[in-house]
Short mmCIF file of C-alpha atoms and ligand atoms in Angstrom, two decimals:
data_model
loop_
_atom_site.label_atom_id
_atom_site.label_comp_id
_atom_site.label_asym_id
_atom_site.label_seq_id
_atom_site.Cartn_x
_atom_site.Cartn_y
_atom_site.Cartn_z
CA MET A 1 122.81 136.66 142.64
CA PHE A 2 125.40 134.06 141.77
CA THR A 3 128.33 134.47 144.21
CA ASN A 4 130.54 131.53 145.53
CA VAL A 5 129.82 130.15 142.00
CA LYS A 6 131.98 126.24 141.75
CA MET A 7 133.17 125.01 138.57
CA SER A 8 130.51 122.53 138.31
CA ASP A 9 128.00 124.89 139.00
CA LEU A 10 129.13 127.03 135.50
CA ASP A 11 129.17 123.76 133.64
CA SER A 12 125.98 123.23 134.85
CA MET A 13 125.08 126.72 133.52
CA ALA A 14 126.95 126.68 130.20
CA SER A 15 124.58 123.78 129.33
CA ASN A 16 121.37 124.80 130.29
CA ALA A 17 122.09 127.97 128.60
CA ALA A 18 122.87 125.71 125.37
CA ASP A 19 119.26 124.02 126.03
CA VAL A 20 118.17 127.16 125.93
CA LEU A 21 119.40 128.42 122.72
CA SER A 22 118.74 125.46 121.27
CA GLN A 23 115.57 125.42 121.69
CA VAL A 24 114.86 129.37 120.80
CA ARG A 25 116.87 128.24 117.06
CA GLU A 26 114.63 125.49 116.71
CA ALA A 27 111.58 127.59 117.14
CA MET A 28 112.91 130.75 115.25
CA ILE A 29 113.73 129.05 112.03
CA GLU A 30 111.55 128.36 110.00
CA PRO A 31 112.76 126.52 106.15
CA HIS A 32 112.85 128.80 104.41
CA PRO A 33 110.75 129.13 101.61
CA ARG A 34 112.61 127.94 97.96
CA LYS A 35 113.58 130.42 95.56
CA LEU A 36 110.93 130.29 92.58
CA ALA A 37 112.40 130.97 88.93
CA PRO A 38 109.87 133.50 86.80
CA THR A 39 107.94 132.66 84.16
CA PHE A 40 107.59 134.55 81.58
CA ASN A 41 104.86 135.85 78.96
CA SER A 42 105.21 135.94 75.22
CA ALA A 43 106.14 139.55 74.51
CA ALA A 44 109.25 138.62 76.92
CA ILE A 45 110.24 135.79 74.84
CA ALA A 46 109.63 137.88 71.25
CA GLU A 47 111.93 140.41 73.16
CA LEU A 48 114.48 138.11 74.10
CA CYS A 49 114.37 135.95 70.59
CA ASN A 50 114.36 139.65 68.60
CA VAL A 51 111.73 138.34 66.96
CA ASP A 52 107.65 139.81 66.74
CA LYS A 53 105.81 138.94 69.16
CA SER A 54 102.92 137.12 65.99
CA LYS A 55 106.40 135.13 64.76
CA ILE A 56 106.06 133.41 68.36
CA LYS A 57 102.29 132.67 67.91
CA TYR A 58 102.40 131.07 64.64
CA LEU A 59 105.24 129.22 66.09
CA THR A 60 103.43 128.18 68.32
CA LEU A 61 100.81 127.05 66.74
CA LYS A 62 103.09 124.59 64.40
CA HIS A 63 103.74 122.61 67.91
CA GLU A 64 107.38 122.33 67.90
CA LEU A 65 108.52 124.53 70.63
CA PRO A 66 106.95 124.64 74.39
CA GLN A 67 103.50 125.22 74.50
CA GLY A 68 103.89 127.02 77.97
CA THR A 69 100.37 127.46 80.50
CA LYS A 70 97.27 129.76 80.82
CA SER A 71 96.73 129.95 83.82
CA GLU A 72 93.13 130.62 85.69
CA GLY A 73 91.51 133.31 84.86
CA SER A 74 93.62 134.82 82.16
CA LYS A 75 94.13 134.61 78.02
CA ALA A 76 97.42 134.93 77.89
CA LYS A 77 99.90 132.04 78.12
CA GLU A 78 102.65 131.63 80.52
CA TYR A 79 105.99 129.85 79.66
CA SER A 80 108.79 128.46 82.27
CA LEU A 81 111.78 129.16 82.95
CA GLU A 82 113.20 126.36 80.91
CA GLU A 83 110.99 126.81 78.48
CA THR A 84 111.97 130.14 77.69
CA ILE A 85 115.56 129.00 77.85
CA THR A 86 114.51 126.87 74.68
CA TRP A 87 113.18 129.11 73.01
CA VAL A 88 115.52 131.34 72.76
CA LYS A 89 118.20 128.12 71.62
CA ASN A 90 115.40 127.51 69.30
CA ILE A 91 115.18 130.76 67.48
CA GLY A 92 117.30 132.75 69.46
CA THR A 93 120.29 134.82 67.38
CA TYR A 94 122.67 134.59 70.55
CA PRO A 95 126.55 132.97 69.62
CA LYS A 96 126.63 129.23 71.24
CA ARG A 97 129.78 127.71 71.77
CA PRO A 98 130.92 125.59 68.98
CA GLU A 99 131.77 122.17 70.81
CA HIS A 100 135.65 122.10 70.10
CA LYS A 101 135.92 125.11 72.40
CA GLU A 102 135.73 125.66 76.38
CA GLY A 103 134.34 128.47 78.37
CA ARG A 104 135.42 131.23 79.74
CA VAL A 105 135.87 132.63 82.90
CA VAL A 106 134.87 136.26 83.91
CA ALA A 107 135.62 137.82 87.49
CA VAL A 108 134.22 140.32 88.89
CA CYS A 109 136.74 142.50 91.16
CA ASN A 110 136.96 145.44 93.40
CA TYR A 111 138.64 146.28 96.55
CA LYS A 112 135.66 147.60 98.39
CA GLY A 113 132.55 146.07 99.40
CA GLY A 114 129.27 147.77 98.82
CA VAL A 115 130.43 148.46 94.90
CA ALA A 116 127.48 146.07 93.28
CA LYS A 117 130.16 142.81 92.89
CA THR A 118 127.72 140.32 94.19
CA SER A 119 124.44 141.97 92.45
CA THR A 120 126.81 142.18 88.99
CA THR A 121 127.12 138.61 88.94
CA VAL A 122 124.06 137.45 89.60
CA SER A 123 122.53 139.57 87.21
CA ILE A 124 125.16 138.68 84.57
CA ALA A 125 124.44 134.49 85.02
CA GLN A 126 120.74 134.87 85.03
CA ALA A 127 120.69 137.43 81.70
CA ALA A 128 123.75 134.37 80.34
CA THR A 129 121.21 131.68 80.58
CA LEU A 130 118.45 134.15 79.05
CA ARG A 131 120.86 134.34 75.76
CA GLY A 132 121.15 130.33 76.21
CA LEU A 133 124.18 129.51 78.09
CA LYS A 134 124.91 127.38 80.95
CA VAL A 135 126.50 129.15 83.58
CA LEU A 136 128.27 128.64 87.05
CA ILE A 137 128.96 130.91 89.67
CA LEU A 138 132.20 130.21 91.76
CA ASP A 139 131.32 131.81 94.66
CA CYS A 140 134.70 132.97 96.79
CA ASP A 141 133.44 135.36 98.78
CA GLY A 142 133.27 133.88 102.51
CA GLN A 143 130.08 135.60 103.29
CA GLY A 144 128.42 133.78 100.78
CA THR A 145 125.93 136.35 98.98
CA ALA A 146 126.14 135.21 95.79
CA THR A 147 125.34 131.98 97.35
CA GLN A 148 122.55 133.25 99.40
CA LEU A 149 121.18 134.89 95.68
CA CYS A 150 120.98 131.49 94.38
CA GLY A 151 118.62 130.04 96.49
CA ILE A 152 120.98 128.57 98.71
CA SER A 153 121.98 129.80 102.65
CA PRO A 154 125.66 130.04 103.32
CA GLU A 155 125.16 129.34 107.03
CA GLN A 156 122.60 127.11 106.82
CA ASP A 157 123.19 124.76 104.10
CA VAL A 158 126.51 125.11 103.11
CA ASP A 159 129.22 122.79 105.16
CA VAL A 160 132.45 123.68 104.35
CA GLU A 161 132.98 120.25 102.17
CA ASP A 162 130.14 122.24 99.89
CA THR A 163 132.79 124.71 99.15
CA ILE A 164 135.95 124.70 96.66
CA MET A 165 138.15 124.01 99.85
CA PRO A 166 138.80 120.14 99.77
CA TYR A 167 140.21 120.97 96.93
CA ILE A 168 142.78 123.70 98.38
CA TYR A 169 143.43 121.33 101.09
CA GLY A 170 144.22 119.12 98.58
CA ASP A 171 141.96 116.38 99.45
CA GLN A 172 140.04 116.52 95.41
CA PRO A 173 141.54 116.90 91.54
CA ASN A 174 139.58 119.53 91.08
CA LEU A 175 136.29 121.59 91.41
CA TRP A 176 133.59 118.87 90.01
CA TYR A 177 132.39 117.96 92.81
CA ALA A 178 131.71 121.21 94.65
CA ILE A 179 128.83 122.06 91.64
CA GLN A 180 125.81 122.57 92.49
CA GLN A 181 121.95 122.84 90.80
CA THR A 182 120.08 125.94 91.57
CA TYR A 183 116.52 127.25 91.32
CA TRP A 184 116.91 128.38 87.96
CA HIS A 185 117.28 126.25 85.02
CA ASN A 186 121.36 125.80 83.80
CA MET A 187 122.42 128.19 86.83
CA PHE A 188 124.72 125.99 88.81
CA VAL A 189 126.72 127.22 91.93
CA ILE A 190 129.90 126.48 94.21
CA PRO A 191 128.66 127.71 97.14
CA ALA A 192 130.69 129.79 100.16
CA SER A 193 130.72 129.45 103.56
CA SER A 194 132.82 131.59 106.13
CA GLY A 195 135.05 128.11 105.83
CA LEU A 196 136.94 129.84 103.33
CA LEU A 197 138.51 132.41 105.07
CA SER A 198 140.91 129.15 106.15
CA ALA A 199 142.05 129.66 102.42
CA GLU A 200 144.39 132.40 103.38
CA PHE A 201 146.46 130.03 105.98
CA VAL A 202 145.90 127.47 104.03
CA LEU A 203 147.63 128.44 100.53
CA PRO A 204 151.01 130.16 102.30
CA ALA A 205 151.14 127.78 103.70
CA LYS A 206 151.57 125.44 101.38
CA ALA A 207 153.85 127.65 99.38
CA MET A 208 156.49 127.54 102.34
CA GLU A 209 155.93 123.54 102.45
CA GLN A 210 156.55 123.22 99.15
CA ARG A 211 159.46 124.59 96.63
CA GLY A 212 157.99 125.78 93.85
CA PHE A 213 154.12 125.59 94.63
CA LYS A 214 152.34 128.15 92.54
CA PHE A 215 149.76 129.42 95.11
CA TRP A 216 148.53 131.64 93.08
CA GLU A 217 147.19 129.11 89.94
CA VAL A 218 145.29 126.32 92.08
CA LEU A 219 142.12 127.90 91.51
CA LYS A 220 142.50 128.13 87.75
CA ASP A 221 143.46 124.36 87.32
CA GLY A 222 140.52 123.39 89.49
CA ILE A 223 138.39 124.99 87.28
CA GLU A 224 140.11 123.85 84.83
CA PRO A 225 138.14 120.60 83.64
CA LEU A 226 134.77 122.20 84.59
CA ARG A 227 135.45 124.95 81.19
CA LYS A 228 134.10 121.88 78.95
CA GLU A 229 130.63 121.60 80.36
CA PHE A 230 129.77 124.99 81.32
CA ASP A 231 129.92 128.07 78.37
CA LEU A 232 130.68 130.76 81.25
CA ILE A 233 132.49 130.29 85.15
CA LEU A 234 131.45 133.72 86.63
CA ILE A 235 133.54 134.04 90.01
CA ASP A 236 132.43 136.21 92.29
CA THR A 237 135.53 137.61 94.81
CA SER A 238 135.45 139.27 97.94
CA PRO A 239 136.15 143.19 98.62
CA SER A 240 140.19 142.46 99.35
CA LEU A 241 142.80 141.48 97.46
CA SER A 242 143.03 137.76 99.14
CA HIS A 243 144.90 135.26 97.68
CA LEU A 244 141.49 133.61 96.38
CA THR A 245 141.03 136.79 94.51
CA VAL A 246 144.52 136.74 93.13
CA ASN A 247 143.91 133.13 92.04
CA SER A 248 140.22 134.23 90.94
CA MET A 249 141.98 136.97 89.04
CA ILE A 250 144.71 134.22 87.71
CA ALA A 251 142.00 131.75 86.81
CA ALA A 252 139.49 134.69 84.25
CA ASP A 253 139.80 135.40 80.59
CA GLY A 254 138.29 138.42 81.66
CA LEU A 255 137.77 140.67 84.70
CA ILE A 256 135.00 143.02 85.24
CA MET A 257 135.44 146.02 87.73
CA PRO A 258 132.49 147.27 89.39
CA CYS A 259 132.65 151.13 90.44
CA PRO A 260 130.59 153.78 91.48
CA PRO A 261 131.69 157.04 90.33
CA ASP A 262 132.69 158.70 93.15
CA ALA A 263 136.00 160.00 94.05
CA LEU A 264 137.08 157.22 97.03
CA ASP A 265 135.34 154.77 94.80
CA PHE A 266 137.92 155.66 92.47
CA ALA A 267 140.83 156.13 94.54
CA SER A 268 140.38 152.75 95.71
CA SER A 269 140.06 150.99 92.43
CA VAL A 270 143.38 152.96 91.18
CA GLN A 271 145.21 150.82 94.56
CA PHE A 272 143.77 148.10 93.46
CA TRP A 273 145.09 148.09 90.11
CA GLY A 274 148.54 149.42 91.02
CA ILE A 275 148.82 146.12 93.89
CA PHE A 276 147.31 143.69 92.09
CA SER A 277 150.15 144.40 88.89
CA GLU A 278 152.95 144.94 91.76
CA LEU A 279 151.74 141.85 92.49
CA THR A 280 151.72 139.61 89.29
CA ASP A 281 154.87 141.16 88.54
CA SER A 282 157.14 139.46 90.71
CA LEU A 283 155.12 136.01 90.04
CA PRO A 284 155.97 133.44 87.40
CA ASP A 285 154.00 132.44 84.25
CA ALA A 286 151.33 135.29 86.00
CA LYS A 287 153.06 138.06 84.72
CA ASP A 288 152.91 137.29 81.29
CA LYS A 289 148.71 136.63 80.68
CA VAL A 290 146.76 137.64 78.55
CA TYR A 291 143.42 138.59 79.25
CA ASP A 292 140.24 138.37 76.53
CA PHE A 293 138.59 141.86 78.35
CA ILE A 294 139.24 143.92 81.50
CA THR A 295 136.00 146.36 81.90
CA VAL A 296 135.09 149.06 84.10
CA VAL A 297 131.62 149.49 84.62
CA TYR A 298 130.10 152.70 86.63
CA THR A 299 127.55 151.16 89.36
CA LYS A 300 125.33 152.54 91.65
CA VAL A 301 125.67 155.79 89.26
CA GLN A 302 123.84 158.88 90.77
CA ASN A 303 122.37 161.89 88.66
CA ASN A 304 125.06 164.63 89.92
CA GLU A 305 127.64 166.97 89.38
CA ILE A 306 129.80 164.95 91.68
CA SER A 307 129.30 161.63 89.40
CA ARG A 308 129.45 163.64 85.54
CA LEU A 309 132.74 164.95 87.63
CA VAL A 310 133.99 161.31 88.99
CA LYS A 311 133.63 159.29 85.40
CA THR A 312 135.48 161.87 83.46
CA TRP A 313 137.90 160.90 85.80
CA MET A 314 137.56 157.63 85.51
CA SER A 315 137.33 157.33 81.61
CA GLN A 316 141.18 159.06 81.41
CA ALA A 317 142.44 156.96 84.25
CA TYR A 318 141.07 153.83 82.37
CA GLY A 319 140.81 155.07 79.01
CA SER A 320 139.22 151.47 76.72
CA CYS A 321 138.75 149.86 79.57
CA VAL A 322 135.29 151.72 80.66
CA ASN A 323 132.48 150.68 78.45
CA GLY A 324 130.32 153.00 79.16
CA ILE A 325 127.76 150.85 80.80
CA GLU A 326 126.02 152.82 83.65
CA ILE A 327 124.13 150.91 86.92
CA PRO A 328 122.04 153.65 88.58
CA GLU A 329 121.33 153.84 91.98
CA SER A 330 117.76 152.55 92.49
CA THR A 331 115.09 151.66 94.10
CA ALA A 332 114.72 148.87 91.86
CA ALA A 333 117.95 146.81 92.85
CA ARG A 334 117.00 147.62 96.35
CA THR A 335 113.67 146.33 96.23
CA ALA A 336 114.60 142.86 94.90
CA SER A 337 118.16 142.61 97.07
CA ALA A 338 115.48 142.76 100.31
CA GLN A 339 113.58 140.35 98.80
CA LEU A 340 116.72 138.50 98.32
CA LYS A 341 116.70 138.87 94.82
CA THR A 342 118.06 140.21 91.35
CA ILE A 343 116.36 142.22 89.27
CA TYR A 344 116.28 138.82 86.99
CA ASP A 345 114.07 137.26 89.32
CA LEU A 346 111.14 139.51 88.88
CA SER A 347 108.92 138.98 85.97
CA ARG A 348 107.58 142.40 86.47
CA PRO A 349 107.99 145.65 87.86
CA ASP A 350 107.93 145.83 91.40
CA GLY A 351 107.14 149.18 91.51
CA SER A 352 107.55 151.32 88.61
CA VAL A 353 107.93 150.27 85.46
CA GLU A 354 110.26 153.22 84.60
CA ALA A 355 112.91 152.33 87.62
CA TYR A 356 112.53 149.11 86.70
CA LYS A 357 113.91 149.62 82.70
CA ARG A 358 116.37 152.11 84.13
CA TYR A 359 118.14 149.33 86.07
CA LYS A 360 117.46 146.04 83.33
CA GLU A 361 118.88 147.54 80.33
CA PRO A 362 122.94 148.30 81.70
CA LEU A 363 122.39 145.53 82.85
CA ASP A 364 121.23 143.88 79.58
CA LYS A 365 124.04 145.54 78.16
CA LEU A 366 125.98 144.70 80.34
CA ALA A 367 125.15 140.94 79.59
CA ASP A 368 125.21 141.56 75.68
CA PHE A 369 128.79 142.83 76.17
CA VAL A 370 129.85 139.39 77.84
CA VAL A 371 128.19 137.42 75.59
CA ASP A 372 129.89 139.36 72.52
CA GLN A 373 133.45 138.86 73.98
CA LEU A 374 132.83 135.12 74.53
CA ALA A 375 131.88 134.75 71.18
CA LEU A 376 134.90 136.60 70.04
CA ALA A 377 137.38 134.46 72.31
CA TRP A 378 134.84 131.29 70.83
CA ARG A 379 135.67 132.43 66.72
CA ASN A 380 139.21 132.85 67.52
N1 LIG B 1 122.45 149.40 91.65
C1 LIG B 1 121.64 149.44 92.83
N2 LIG B 1 121.46 150.89 93.13
C2 LIG B 1 120.97 150.34 94.97
N3 LIG B 1 121.60 149.95 94.94
C3 LIG B 1 122.31 148.96 94.83
C4 LIG B 1 122.29 148.64 93.72
N4 LIG B 1 123.68 147.73 93.02
C5 LIG B 1 123.41 147.42 94.68
N5 LIG B 1 123.01 147.79 94.74
C6 LIG B 1 122.86 147.16 96.95
O1 LIG B 1 124.45 147.88 97.23
C7 LIG B 1 124.04 146.69 98.22
C8 LIG B 1 125.65 145.52 97.89
O2 LIG B 1 125.47 145.21 97.18
P1 LIG B 1 126.54 144.18 96.47
O3 LIG B 1 126.00 143.45 95.12
O4 LIG B 1 126.32 143.44 97.59
O5 LIG B 1 128.16 145.20 96.23
P2 LIG B 1 129.43 143.89 96.71
O6 LIG B 1 129.20 142.45 97.10
O7 LIG B 1 130.27 144.49 96.07
O8 LIG B 1 129.97 143.88 98.32
C9 LIG B 1 122.94 145.83 98.41
O9 LIG B 1 122.20 145.69 99.64
C10 LIG B 1 122.56 146.24 96.80
O10 LIG B 1 121.29 145.84 97.43
MG1 LIG B 2 129.76 140.65 97.42
#
């Protein structure tokens, strides 16, 4: 029993406990397996390039494009992600960024957690690379779920120096230093960790210290030089209208709001737009901002009466901002995320083919929508 405990006993107990904990950690933390990109077959490449499979065969024979490899015991060829992207770039019909044009920034936002912001962000990023684009994900949520989906563990692999924080503190001129490659060809990430929470103190403190400091344009300025390198910069935001979320929305050229057609989620989304527009009204410059697009996407859609009813409210409330894409509530989504994956990480259905297609098709449509918006912006 612990009675009559001296401070020196407490010291030794604390240091003993710390030793035990570190031994437990060592034993428990296995080196986490590196995430691997999927492979593709010629049918998948044909679909991505919008050509007949026989054309892929014919072009393969000409030996001008990546040849893929035959795995043991199989007749069919498999192509790596990088090879697939090379095919898409050569014979696909997706828009390309003209040399003199800059990349566009899209923020994915919603007041609430669990509405599929992060799954949507990373899925669009992956789908955009499969349409030939070079993509950066900027993780602005301290929980680091997008970072995790990029194959980097926010707790184990990310120091605060690796995040946007050094730039927010003013120690870096822009965000170049923080860009990391991922396991997925042409998808890069600026990771997040819980250290991002301090942005909520640093930004208002700077605004108090420096007259005229535009706390809402910090991220926009840090991203600016990166637009030359990336075609699409996607920002995943936290479930709040924090300083970082406002910064993300001001930095963006386009906004995507994933929202399940559920009465409470709808009510919260209305509140979100209300607060954001009130806030931007009081910020010089921000109120004159013009977005390429703002779109509300139905996510986690259930096949029932309530969901259909709320969809009618939402389409009345948001009019043409609702783009009609519906991402269903899906076991395929849950199965993928249980393995820290998105649907694009799975080369083939892990479960029902129907469920896989029903979930992936609207995500593909959403990616096409985003790519079309980029093409429009590059044309102007
Ligand atoms: N279409 C879907 N069907 C079923 N579960 C989904 C779907 N989309 C996302 N989820 C699950 O919902 C949870 C929250 O998703 P996430 O993308 O992290 O949302 P947020 O970033 O808005 O918090 C995750 O566990 C994810 O697997
Ligand atoms: Mg999230």
